[in-house]
mmCIF file of C-alpha atoms in Angstrom:
data_model
loop_
_atom_site.group_PDB
_atom_site.id
_atom_site.type_symbol
_atom_site.label_atom_id
_atom_site.label_comp_id
_atom_site.label_asym_id
_atom_site.label_seq_id
_atom_site.Cartn_x
_atom_site.Cartn_y
_atom_site.Cartn_z
ATOM 1 C CA UNK G 27 -210.486 -112.106 4.169
ATOM 2 C CA UNK G 28 -209.256 -109.084 3.005
ATOM 3 C CA UNK G 29 -205.900 -108.142 4.508
ATOM 4 C CA UNK G 30 -205.480 -104.817 6.643
ATOM 5 C CA UNK G 31 -201.788 -103.646 7.184
ATOM 6 C CA UNK G 32 -200.699 -103.555 10.663
ATOM 7 C CA UNK G 33 -197.234 -102.804 11.932
ATOM 8 C CA UNK G 34 -195.428 -105.739 13.380
ATOM 9 C CA UNK G 35 -195.093 -103.364 16.616
ATOM 10 C CA UNK G 36 -197.702 -100.699 17.462
ATOM 11 C CA UNK G 37 -196.467 -97.423 18.460
ATOM 12 C CA UNK G 38 -197.163 -96.663 22.504
ATOM 13 C CA UNK G 39 -196.374 -93.009 23.375
ATOM 14 C CA UNK G 40 -196.268 -92.311 27.110
ATOM 15 C CA UNK G 41 -195.490 -88.737 28.147
ATOM 16 C CA UNK G 42 -195.641 -87.142 31.732
ATOM 17 C CA UNK G 43 -195.364 -83.440 32.098
ATOM 18 C CA UNK G 44 -197.734 -80.722 33.929
ATOM 19 C CA UNK G 45 -197.416 -78.412 31.187
ATOM 20 C CA UNK G 46 -199.439 -79.309 28.366
ATOM 21 C CA UNK G 47 -196.869 -77.630 25.785
ATOM 22 C CA UNK G 48 -194.251 -79.916 27.038
ATOM 23 C CA UNK G 49 -196.467 -82.953 26.870
ATOM 24 C CA UNK G 50 -197.016 -82.018 23.250
ATOM 25 C CA UNK G 51 -193.293 -81.587 22.538
ATOM 26 C CA UNK G 52 -192.594 -84.967 23.924
ATOM 27 C CA UNK G 53 -195.554 -86.648 22.124
ATOM 28 C CA UNK G 54 -194.449 -84.849 18.958
ATOM 29 C CA UNK G 55 -190.772 -86.086 19.052
ATOM 30 C CA UNK G 56 -192.353 -89.571 18.754
ATOM 31 C CA UNK G 57 -194.126 -88.652 15.735
ATOM 32 C CA UNK G 58 -191.669 -86.973 13.213
ATOM 33 C CA UNK G 59 -192.421 -89.227 10.611
ATOM 34 C CA UNK G 60 -195.971 -90.218 11.615
ATOM 35 C CA UNK G 61 -197.835 -86.677 11.440
ATOM 36 C CA UNK G 62 -196.298 -85.926 8.055
ATOM 37 C CA UNK G 63 -197.400 -89.472 6.711
ATOM 38 C CA UNK G 64 -201.064 -89.211 8.521
ATOM 39 C CA UNK G 65 -201.144 -85.582 6.812
ATOM 40 C CA UNK G 66 -200.579 -86.924 3.490
ATOM 41 C CA UNK G 67 -203.565 -89.261 3.463
ATOM 42 C CA UNK G 68 -205.736 -86.661 4.783
ATOM 43 C CA UNK G 69 -204.557 -84.421 2.154
ATOM 44 C CA UNK G 70 -205.469 -87.411 -0.456
ATOM 45 C CA UNK G 71 -209.011 -87.695 0.993
ATOM 46 C CA UNK G 72 -209.438 -84.043 0.952
ATOM 47 C CA UNK G 73 -209.118 -83.704 -2.607
ATOM 48 C CA UNK G 74 -211.541 -86.332 -3.346
ATOM 49 C CA UNK G 75 -214.355 -84.004 -2.017
ATOM 50 C CA UNK G 76 -212.469 -81.053 -3.816
ATOM 51 C CA UNK G 77 -210.790 -79.505 -0.641
ATOM 52 C CA UNK G 78 -207.481 -78.151 -1.459
ATOM 53 C CA UNK G 79 -204.663 -78.250 1.615
ATOM 54 C CA UNK G 80 -204.398 -74.728 1.685
ATOM 55 C CA UNK G 81 -208.152 -74.720 1.927
ATOM 56 C CA UNK G 82 -207.905 -77.295 5.131
ATOM 57 C CA UNK G 83 -204.911 -74.848 6.065
ATOM 58 C CA UNK G 84 -207.469 -71.790 6.561
ATOM 59 C CA UNK G 85 -210.098 -74.420 8.608
ATOM 60 C CA UNK G 86 -207.049 -75.234 10.642
ATOM 61 C CA UNK G 87 -206.240 -71.938 11.528
ATOM 62 C CA UNK G 88 -209.508 -70.623 12.289
ATOM 63 C CA UNK G 89 -210.289 -73.822 14.440
ATOM 64 C CA UNK G 90 -206.776 -73.436 16.315
ATOM 65 C CA UNK G 91 -208.556 -69.952 17.727
ATOM 66 C CA UNK G 92 -211.614 -71.225 18.943
ATOM 67 C CA UNK G 93 -209.614 -74.082 20.763
ATOM 68 C CA UNK G 94 -207.070 -71.375 22.119
ATOM 69 C CA UNK G 95 -210.371 -69.257 23.495
ATOM 70 C CA UNK G 96 -212.013 -72.505 24.532
ATOM 71 C CA UNK G 97 -208.993 -74.494 26.407
ATOM 72 C CA UNK G 98 -205.862 -72.491 25.748
ATOM 73 C CA UNK G 99 -204.063 -75.833 27.459
ATOM 74 C CA UNK G 100 -205.329 -78.048 24.351
ATOM 75 C CA UNK G 101 -204.050 -75.111 22.277
ATOM 76 C CA UNK G 102 -200.709 -75.206 23.940
ATOM 77 C CA UNK G 103 -200.420 -79.270 23.435
ATOM 78 C CA UNK G 104 -201.073 -78.946 19.847
ATOM 79 C CA UNK G 105 -198.287 -76.348 19.465
ATOM 80 C CA UNK G 106 -196.085 -78.379 21.472
ATOM 81 C CA UNK G 107 -196.958 -81.549 19.332
ATOM 82 C CA UNK G 108 -195.664 -79.349 16.039
ATOM 83 C CA UNK G 109 -192.653 -78.362 17.432
ATOM 84 C CA UNK G 110 -191.955 -81.830 18.810
ATOM 85 C CA UNK G 111 -192.446 -83.361 15.267
ATOM 86 C CA UNK G 112 -190.671 -80.363 13.236
ATOM 87 C CA UNK G 113 -194.135 -79.416 11.228
ATOM 88 C CA UNK G 114 -195.903 -76.000 11.068
ATOM 89 C CA UNK G 115 -198.970 -76.134 13.895
ATOM 90 C CA UNK G 116 -201.546 -75.316 11.267
ATOM 91 C CA UNK G 117 -200.708 -79.251 10.114
ATOM 92 C CA UNK G 118 -201.545 -80.566 13.516
ATOM 93 C CA UNK G 119 -204.510 -78.299 13.544
ATOM 94 C CA UNK G 120 -205.358 -79.792 10.142
ATOM 95 C CA UNK G 121 -205.484 -83.546 11.558
ATOM 96 C CA UNK G 122 -207.462 -82.498 15.062
ATOM 97 C CA UNK G 123 -210.141 -80.994 12.826
ATOM 98 C CA UNK G 124 -209.728 -83.659 10.024
ATOM 99 C CA UNK G 125 -213.652 -84.685 10.945
ATOM 100 C CA UNK G 126 -214.936 -81.388 10.370
ATOM 101 C CA UNK G 127 -213.009 -80.721 7.280
ATOM 102 C CA UNK G 128 -214.257 -84.009 5.849
ATOM 103 C CA UNK G 129 -217.545 -83.038 6.548
ATOM 104 C CA UNK G 130 -217.474 -80.390 3.861
ATOM 105 C CA UNK G 131 -217.295 -83.007 1.431
ATOM 106 C CA UNK G 132 -220.018 -85.723 0.168
ATOM 107 C CA UNK G 133 -217.159 -87.389 -1.726
ATOM 108 C CA UNK G 134 -215.526 -88.798 1.874
ATOM 109 C CA UNK G 135 -218.762 -90.264 3.794
ATOM 110 C CA UNK G 136 -217.695 -91.049 7.570
ATOM 111 C CA UNK G 137 -216.529 -94.191 9.188
ATOM 112 C CA UNK G 138 -218.880 -97.129 10.499
ATOM 113 C CA UNK G 139 -217.915 -97.827 14.438
ATOM 114 C CA UNK G 140 -220.404 -99.736 16.763
ATOM 115 C CA UNK G 141 -220.559 -98.884 20.643
ATOM 116 C CA UNK G 142 -221.987 -101.018 23.229
ATOM 117 C CA UNK G 143 -221.711 -100.164 27.068
ATOM 118 C CA UNK G 144 -223.328 -102.652 29.833
ATOM 119 C CA UNK G 145 -222.469 -103.180 33.175
ATOM 120 C CA UNK G 146 -219.942 -100.758 33.417
ATOM 121 C CA UNK G 147 -217.796 -102.136 30.711
ATOM 122 C CA UNK G 148 -217.563 -100.602 26.667
ATOM 123 C CA UNK G 149 -216.462 -102.095 23.671
ATOM 124 C CA UNK G 150 -216.337 -100.426 20.625
ATOM 125 C CA UNK G 151 -214.990 -101.129 17.024
ATOM 126 C CA UNK G 152 -212.827 -98.310 15.644
ATOM 127 C CA UNK G 153 -213.775 -98.465 11.931
ATOM 128 C CA UNK G 154 -211.942 -95.679 9.355
ATOM 129 C CA UNK G 155 -209.980 -95.748 5.882
ATOM 130 C CA UNK G 156 -207.817 -98.831 6.034
ATOM 131 C CA UNK G 157 -205.129 -96.094 4.482
ATOM 132 C CA UNK G 158 -205.081 -95.004 8.427
ATOM 133 C CA UNK G 159 -204.192 -98.565 9.403
ATOM 134 C CA UNK G 160 -200.562 -97.450 10.115
ATOM 135 C CA UNK G 161 -200.810 -94.089 11.538
ATOM 136 C CA UNK G 162 -202.562 -94.578 14.926
ATOM 137 C CA UNK G 163 -201.095 -95.304 18.231
ATOM 138 C CA UNK G 164 -201.711 -96.194 22.028
ATOM 139 C CA UNK G 165 -201.581 -93.624 24.380
ATOM 140 C CA UNK G 166 -200.602 -92.616 27.884
ATOM 141 C CA UNK G 167 -200.789 -89.107 29.272
ATOM 142 C CA UNK G 168 -199.921 -87.853 32.747
ATOM 143 C CA UNK G 169 -199.865 -83.920 33.679
ATOM 144 C CA UNK G 170 -203.289 -82.908 33.283
ATOM 145 C CA UNK G 171 -205.820 -83.007 35.877
ATOM 146 C CA UNK G 172 -206.316 -86.628 35.083
ATOM 147 C CA UNK G 173 -204.494 -89.370 33.307
ATOM 148 C CA UNK G 174 -205.445 -90.449 30.359
ATOM 149 C CA UNK G 175 -205.031 -94.035 28.478
ATOM 150 C CA UNK G 176 -206.323 -95.166 25.063
ATOM 151 C CA UNK G 177 -205.831 -94.543 21.690
ATOM 152 C CA UNK G 178 -205.584 -91.889 18.846
ATOM 153 C CA UNK G 179 -204.455 -90.985 15.633
ATOM 154 C CA UNK G 180 -201.043 -89.308 14.811
ATOM 155 C CA UNK G 181 -201.194 -85.909 16.002
ATOM 156 C CA UNK G 182 -204.425 -85.847 16.885
ATOM 157 C CA UNK G 183 -204.860 -85.092 21.047
ATOM 158 C CA UNK G 184 -207.495 -87.854 21.821
ATOM 159 C CA UNK G 185 -209.884 -90.220 20.687
ATOM 160 C CA UNK G 186 -211.192 -92.949 22.587
ATOM 161 C CA UNK G 187 -209.951 -93.742 26.244
ATOM 162 C CA UNK G 188 -210.476 -93.294 29.830
ATOM 163 C CA UNK G 189 -209.177 -91.582 32.952
ATOM 164 C CA UNK G 190 -207.700 -91.624 36.392
ATOM 165 C CA UNK G 191 -210.752 -90.649 37.786
ATOM 166 C CA UNK G 192 -212.663 -93.870 36.374
ATOM 167 C CA UNK G 193 -214.551 -91.693 33.541
ATOM 168 C CA UNK G 194 -214.430 -93.593 30.117
ATOM 169 C CA UNK G 195 -215.176 -92.389 26.659
ATOM 170 C CA UNK G 196 -215.942 -94.039 23.823
ATOM 171 C CA UNK G 197 -216.386 -91.716 20.165
ATOM 172 C CA UNK G 198 -218.726 -92.473 17.417
ATOM 173 C CA UNK G 199 -219.148 -89.827 14.398
ATOM 174 C CA UNK G 200 -222.499 -88.681 13.494
ATOM 175 C CA UNK G 201 -223.546 -85.807 10.685
ATOM 176 C CA UNK G 202 -225.887 -83.028 10.524
ATOM 177 C CA UNK G 203 -226.736 -80.235 7.538
ATOM 178 C CA UNK G 204 -225.340 -77.450 10.419
ATOM 179 C CA UNK G 205 -222.199 -78.777 10.553
ATOM 180 C CA UNK G 206 -219.075 -76.984 9.788
ATOM 181 C CA UNK G 207 -215.386 -75.549 10.658
ATOM 182 C CA UNK G 208 -215.580 -73.088 13.270
ATOM 183 C CA UNK G 209 -215.728 -74.577 16.768
ATOM 184 C CA UNK G 210 -214.257 -77.170 18.983
ATOM 185 C CA UNK G 211 -213.508 -80.066 17.096
ATOM 186 C CA UNK G 212 -214.810 -83.392 18.113
ATOM 187 C CA UNK G 213 -211.637 -85.265 19.061
ATOM 188 C CA UNK G 214 -210.300 -82.270 21.005
ATOM 189 C CA UNK G 215 -213.479 -82.148 22.945
ATOM 190 C CA UNK G 216 -212.897 -85.692 23.706
ATOM 191 C CA UNK G 217 -209.759 -85.223 24.805
ATOM 192 C CA UNK G 218 -210.662 -82.461 27.157
ATOM 193 C CA UNK G 219 -213.315 -84.315 28.515
ATOM 194 C CA UNK G 220 -211.210 -87.182 29.496
ATOM 195 C CA UNK G 221 -207.927 -85.031 31.013
ATOM 196 C CA UNK G 222 -210.509 -82.560 32.773
ATOM 197 C CA UNK G 223 -213.767 -84.447 34.042
ATOM 198 C CA UNK G 224 -214.165 -86.585 37.118
ATOM 199 C CA UNK G 225 -217.039 -88.146 36.117
ATOM 200 C CA UNK G 226 -220.347 -88.447 33.471
ATOM 201 C CA UNK G 227 -221.793 -85.513 35.034
ATOM 202 C CA UNK G 228 -218.856 -83.070 34.776
ATOM 203 C CA UNK G 229 -218.076 -84.492 31.146
ATOM 204 C CA UNK G 230 -221.974 -83.451 29.671
ATOM 205 C CA UNK G 231 -221.314 -80.201 31.762
ATOM 206 C CA UNK G 232 -218.297 -79.541 29.867
ATOM 207 C CA UNK G 233 -219.458 -80.843 26.405
ATOM 208 C CA UNK G 234 -222.450 -78.241 26.928
ATOM 209 C CA UNK G 235 -219.937 -75.348 27.653
ATOM 210 C CA UNK G 236 -218.138 -76.062 24.371
ATOM 211 C CA UNK G 237 -218.613 -73.899 21.157
ATOM 212 C CA UNK G 238 -219.666 -76.631 18.944
ATOM 213 C CA UNK G 239 -219.872 -76.485 14.877
ATOM 214 C CA UNK G 240 -219.815 -80.195 14.240
ATOM 215 C CA UNK G 241 -221.549 -83.261 15.584
ATOM 216 C CA UNK G 242 -220.539 -86.499 17.177
ATOM 217 C CA UNK G 243 -221.357 -88.735 19.966
ATOM 218 C CA UNK G 244 -219.583 -89.755 23.100
ATOM 219 C CA UNK G 245 -220.822 -92.763 25.260
ATOM 220 C CA UNK G 246 -219.763 -91.648 28.764
ATOM 221 C CA UNK G 247 -219.707 -93.839 31.921
ATOM 222 C CA UNK G 248 -217.671 -93.795 35.022
ATOM 223 C CA UNK G 249 -216.897 -95.879 37.886
ATOM 224 C CA UNK G 250 -219.766 -94.769 40.420
ATOM 225 C CA UNK G 251 -222.026 -96.689 37.714
ATOM 226 C CA UNK G 252 -223.397 -93.359 36.009
ATOM 227 C CA UNK G 253 -223.925 -93.741 31.872
ATOM 228 C CA UNK G 254 -225.302 -91.580 28.962
ATOM 229 C CA UNK G 255 -225.282 -91.447 25.419
ATOM 230 C CA UNK G 256 -225.000 -87.745 24.058
ATOM 231 C CA UNK G 257 -225.964 -86.821 20.630
ATOM 232 C CA UNK G 258 -223.553 -83.694 20.102
ATOM 233 C CA UNK G 259 -224.583 -81.269 17.221
ATOM 234 C CA UNK G 260 -224.487 -77.412 16.608
ATOM 235 C CA UNK G 261 -228.484 -77.632 17.261
ATOM 236 C CA UNK G 262 -227.741 -78.964 20.740
ATOM 237 C CA UNK G 263 -226.486 -81.618 22.999
ATOM 238 C CA UNK G 264 -228.929 -84.354 23.991
ATOM 239 C CA UNK G 265 -228.738 -87.065 26.515
ATOM 240 C CA UNK G 266 -229.683 -90.737 26.084
ATOM 241 C CA UNK G 267 -229.885 -92.714 28.987
ATOM 242 C CA UNK G 268 -229.389 -96.649 29.269
ATOM 243 C CA UNK G 269 -232.234 -98.609 27.569
ATOM 244 C CA UNK G 270 -233.735 -101.035 30.065
ATOM 245 C CA UNK G 271 -234.017 -104.655 28.488
ATOM 246 C CA UNK G 272 -235.550 -106.892 31.329
ATOM 247 C CA UNK G 273 -233.306 -105.015 33.855
ATOM 248 C CA UNK G 274 -230.391 -104.694 31.570
ATOM 249 C CA UNK G 275 -229.039 -101.106 31.146
ATOM 250 C CA UNK G 276 -227.604 -101.140 27.664
ATOM 251 C CA UNK G 277 -226.004 -97.919 25.742
ATOM 252 C CA UNK G 278 -225.928 -98.783 22.127
ATOM 253 C CA UNK G 279 -224.328 -96.445 19.294
ATOM 254 C CA UNK G 280 -223.900 -96.734 15.354
ATOM 255 C CA UNK G 281 -223.705 -93.738 13.541
ATOM 256 C CA UNK G 282 -227.107 -91.679 13.345
ATOM 257 C CA UNK G 283 -228.239 -89.215 15.647
ATOM 258 C CA UNK G 284 -231.264 -91.057 18.571
ATOM 259 C CA UNK G 285 -232.887 -87.720 19.459
ATOM 260 C CA UNK G 286 -235.759 -87.342 16.994
ATOM 261 C CA UNK G 287 -235.331 -83.406 17.362
ATOM 262 C CA UNK G 288 -232.179 -83.805 15.295
ATOM 263 C CA UNK G 289 -233.181 -86.409 12.700
ATOM 264 C CA UNK G 290 -234.829 -84.216 10.137
ATOM 265 C CA UNK G 291 -231.593 -82.126 9.874
ATOM 266 C CA UNK G 292 -229.344 -85.526 9.492
ATOM 267 C CA UNK G 293 -227.182 -86.337 6.669
ATOM 268 C CA UNK G 294 -228.883 -89.652 6.453
ATOM 269 C CA UNK G 295 -227.308 -90.091 2.907
ATOM 270 C CA UNK G 296 -224.427 -90.796 4.127
ATOM 271 C CA UNK G 297 -225.033 -92.962 6.963
ATOM 272 C CA UNK G 298 -228.223 -95.364 5.949
ATOM 273 C CA UNK G 299 -229.199 -97.599 6.120
ATOM 274 C CA UNK G 300 -226.148 -99.105 6.936
ATOM 275 C CA UNK G 301 -225.951 -97.333 10.385
ATOM 276 C CA UNK G 302 -229.652 -98.125 11.081
ATOM 277 C CA UNK G 303 -228.977 -101.869 10.244
ATOM 278 C CA UNK G 304 -226.195 -102.315 12.314
ATOM 279 C CA UNK G 305 -228.006 -100.635 15.460
ATOM 280 C CA UNK G 306 -231.052 -103.148 14.846
ATOM 281 C CA UNK G 307 -228.915 -106.105 14.515
ATOM 282 C CA UNK G 308 -226.780 -105.419 17.503
ATOM 283 C CA UNK G 309 -230.194 -104.710 19.629
ATOM 284 C CA UNK G 310 -231.498 -108.013 18.371
ATOM 285 C CA UNK G 311 -228.359 -109.705 19.123
ATOM 286 C CA UNK G 312 -228.322 -108.108 22.910
ATOM 287 C CA UNK G 313 -231.911 -109.028 23.485
ATOM 288 C CA UNK G 314 -231.550 -112.654 22.346
ATOM 289 C CA UNK G 315 -228.437 -113.216 24.618
ATOM 290 C CA UNK G 316 -229.558 -114.735 27.624
ATOM 291 C CA UNK G 317 -227.250 -113.402 29.920
ATOM 292 C CA UNK G 318 -225.225 -110.352 28.665
ATOM 293 C CA UNK G 319 -221.528 -110.633 29.343
ATOM 294 C CA UNK G 320 -219.851 -109.610 32.776
ATOM 295 C CA UNK G 321 -216.376 -109.001 31.374
ATOM 296 C CA UNK G 322 -214.894 -106.755 28.360
ATOM 297 C CA UNK G 323 -213.599 -109.307 26.165
ATOM 298 C CA UNK G 324 -216.948 -111.448 25.968
ATOM 299 C CA UNK G 325 -218.967 -107.760 25.482
ATOM 300 C CA UNK G 326 -216.287 -107.106 22.425
ATOM 301 C CA UNK G 327 -217.259 -110.530 21.270
ATOM 302 C CA UNK G 328 -220.318 -109.610 20.379
ATOM 303 C CA UNK G 329 -219.131 -107.486 17.717
ATOM 304 C CA UNK G 330 -217.996 -110.077 15.511
ATOM 305 C CA UNK G 331 -220.231 -110.339 12.506
ATOM 306 C CA UNK G 332 -219.991 -112.471 9.190
ATOM 307 C CA UNK G 333 -220.338 -111.753 5.384
ATOM 308 C CA UNK G 334 -224.355 -111.879 5.520
ATOM 309 C CA UNK G 335 -224.837 -109.889 8.232
ATOM 310 C CA UNK G 336 -224.232 -105.941 8.921
ATOM 311 C CA UNK G 337 -220.810 -104.932 8.824
ATOM 312 C CA UNK G 338 -220.109 -104.594 12.808
ATOM 313 C CA UNK G 339 -216.820 -105.979 11.843
ATOM 314 C CA UNK G 340 -215.962 -103.665 8.806
ATOM 315 C CA UNK G 341 -213.504 -105.829 6.397
ATOM 316 C CA UNK G 342 -212.215 -103.516 3.404
ATOM 317 C CA UNK G 343 -212.970 -104.071 -0.105
ATOM 318 C CA UNK G 344 -209.726 -103.933 -2.068
ATOM 319 C CA UNK G 345 -211.779 -103.238 -5.258
ATOM 320 C CA UNK G 346 -213.045 -99.916 -3.921
ATOM 321 C CA UNK G 347 -211.182 -96.946 -4.730
ATOM 322 C CA UNK G 348 -209.617 -94.455 -1.815
ATOM 323 C CA UNK G 349 -212.086 -93.088 0.169
ATOM 324 C CA UNK G 350 -214.445 -96.448 0.281
ATOM 325 C CA UNK G 351 -212.052 -99.060 2.083
ATOM 326 C CA UNK G 352 -213.357 -98.941 5.448
ATOM 327 C CA UNK G 353 -211.613 -101.448 8.246
ATOM 328 C CA UNK G 354 -211.797 -102.186 11.507
ATOM 329 C CA UNK G 355 -208.429 -100.623 12.752
ATOM 330 C CA UNK G 356 -209.092 -101.378 16.167
ATOM 331 C CA UNK G 357 -211.300 -103.227 18.667
ATOM 332 C CA UNK G 358 -211.496 -101.296 22.127
ATOM 333 C CA UNK G 359 -212.774 -102.188 25.297
ATOM 334 C CA UNK G 360 -212.902 -99.578 28.680
ATOM 335 C CA UNK G 361 -213.260 -100.918 32.417
ATOM 336 C CA UNK G 362 -213.725 -97.490 34.263
ATOM 337 C CA UNK G 363 -213.975 -99.381 37.706
ATOM 338 C CA UNK G 364 -210.104 -100.901 37.242
ATOM 339 C CA UNK G 365 -209.261 -97.665 35.011
ATOM 340 C CA UNK G 366 -208.214 -100.260 32.333
ATOM 341 C CA UNK G 367 -208.633 -99.403 28.665
ATOM 342 C CA UNK G 368 -207.521 -102.614 26.418
ATOM 343 C CA UNK G 369 -206.853 -102.193 22.380
ATOM 344 C CA UNK G 370 -206.640 -104.950 20.226
ATOM 345 C CA UNK G 371 -204.567 -104.356 17.079
ATOM 346 C CA UNK G 372 -207.377 -106.391 15.310
ATOM 347 C CA UNK G 373 -211.095 -106.794 14.690
ATOM 348 C CA UNK G 374 -213.269 -108.444 17.036
ATOM 349 C CA UNK G 375 -212.930 -111.438 15.078
ATOM 350 C CA UNK G 376 -209.146 -111.738 15.970
ATOM 351 C CA UNK G 377 -209.972 -111.924 19.640
ATOM 352 C CA UNK G 378 -208.342 -114.856 20.769
ATOM 353 C CA UNK G 379 -205.610 -114.841 18.217
ATOM 354 C CA UNK G 380 -203.596 -111.345 18.565
ATOM 355 C CA UNK G 381 -202.833 -110.115 22.128
ATOM 356 C CA UNK G 382 -204.364 -106.862 23.677
ATOM 357 C CA UNK G 383 -202.443 -103.681 24.538
ATOM 358 C CA UNK G 384 -203.504 -103.491 28.201
ATOM 359 C CA UNK G 385 -203.392 -99.747 29.700
ATOM 360 C CA UNK G 386 -203.907 -98.326 33.399
ATOM 361 C CA UNK G 387 -204.893 -94.730 34.021
ATOM 362 C CA UNK G 388 -202.901 -94.496 37.235
ATOM 363 C CA UNK G 389 -202.614 -91.033 38.610
ATOM 364 C CA UNK G 390 -199.410 -89.077 38.869
ATOM 365 C CA UNK G 391 -197.564 -89.290 42.314
ATOM 366 C CA UNK G 392 -196.245 -86.812 44.207
#
C-alpha cells in the first residue's frame, strides 16, 4: 500500500474570541510555519498550470475585496490570520481562494471526495494532493454566532464541520465552465455558513445571498432532520433532496453536478468518468446493504474500496508527478444531533487501526 505521510501528532487549533480579528490572530500564531509551507505547495501546483504567484496575488486581492463586501468579519479573520502568522494578507487570501485559482488551470484537476449522508449522520473521504498531507489541522473555533468544529487546511477559514446549533456541512468540489475568481470562495462560504446558520434553511438562504463565481457542493443536514445537497455554481444554486430507497433517505455526492440544467456546462473532462463511477458504485452498495448503518463509524466503513473498485478510498500513485498524486487525507463523520465531528487521520480502510479525533461543538458560556 502506498504510504501517505502523516505527522505523529496532528495539529489541533482551539480559539475563543468574540472579535474575528482576534480569532484570526490566535489561529495564525499556531501556523507561523504551516501557512508558508502550504503556500509553497500551492505555488508549485499553480505553476503546473502556468499561474505565477504574482498572478495568484492579483486574484487573491480581488477576492479579499469581495469577501470584505459580503462578510467583513470573514475578511477581518483572514487579516488576523496573516498578522498572527507573520505573513502578508494576500498570501492567506491565496490559500482561501486556492480552489478558484486552480480552476484557471487544466493541468491540475480537482480531488476526488465522496460523501454519504443517511439517518442524520454524514461520512466523507477528503481526497486531495498527497503533498498537502501535512498541511491541515482540526479546528475548534468559538466566538462567532455558533461554535464550529471540524477540519481545514492551514490558513483556510473552513472546510468540513458542524456547529453548536446542530448544522453539519460536507464539502465537495465541482466544476463549471463559468468558474472564475471574483466571488466568495467556496471555502470561505463554508466557514461563514457554519459560523452563522442555525439550520439547513438558514444555510441555503445564506448561500443564495452570496456573490458566486465558482462551484462546489455542500451537503447540509441538521439536528432537526432537514437535509439537502446543493449544486452551487455561477449559473445558480440548486437543491437536491434525499433519495428515497425503500424508505431510506440518502444524500450521495461525488464530484459532478446532479442538476440537469448545469451538466451541459460542466468541466466533465476533469471529473469523468471517475466521479460517475464512484457515485454509481456507492449507490449500488447502499442499495444492496440490507440495513444501512445507524452509527457514524459504520457509515464511514461503507467508503472502503479495493484495488479493482472505483477509488472511493483513494491511495496515491508514487510514480505519478506532482498534481496527480491523489490521496485520502482524512475521513470525517458528522453527527449534528450530538454536535460531534470525528476526524480520522487516515483512509476509511484505517478505521479500527487509527484513533479518531473527536470534536464537540459546545456554545460559548456566559
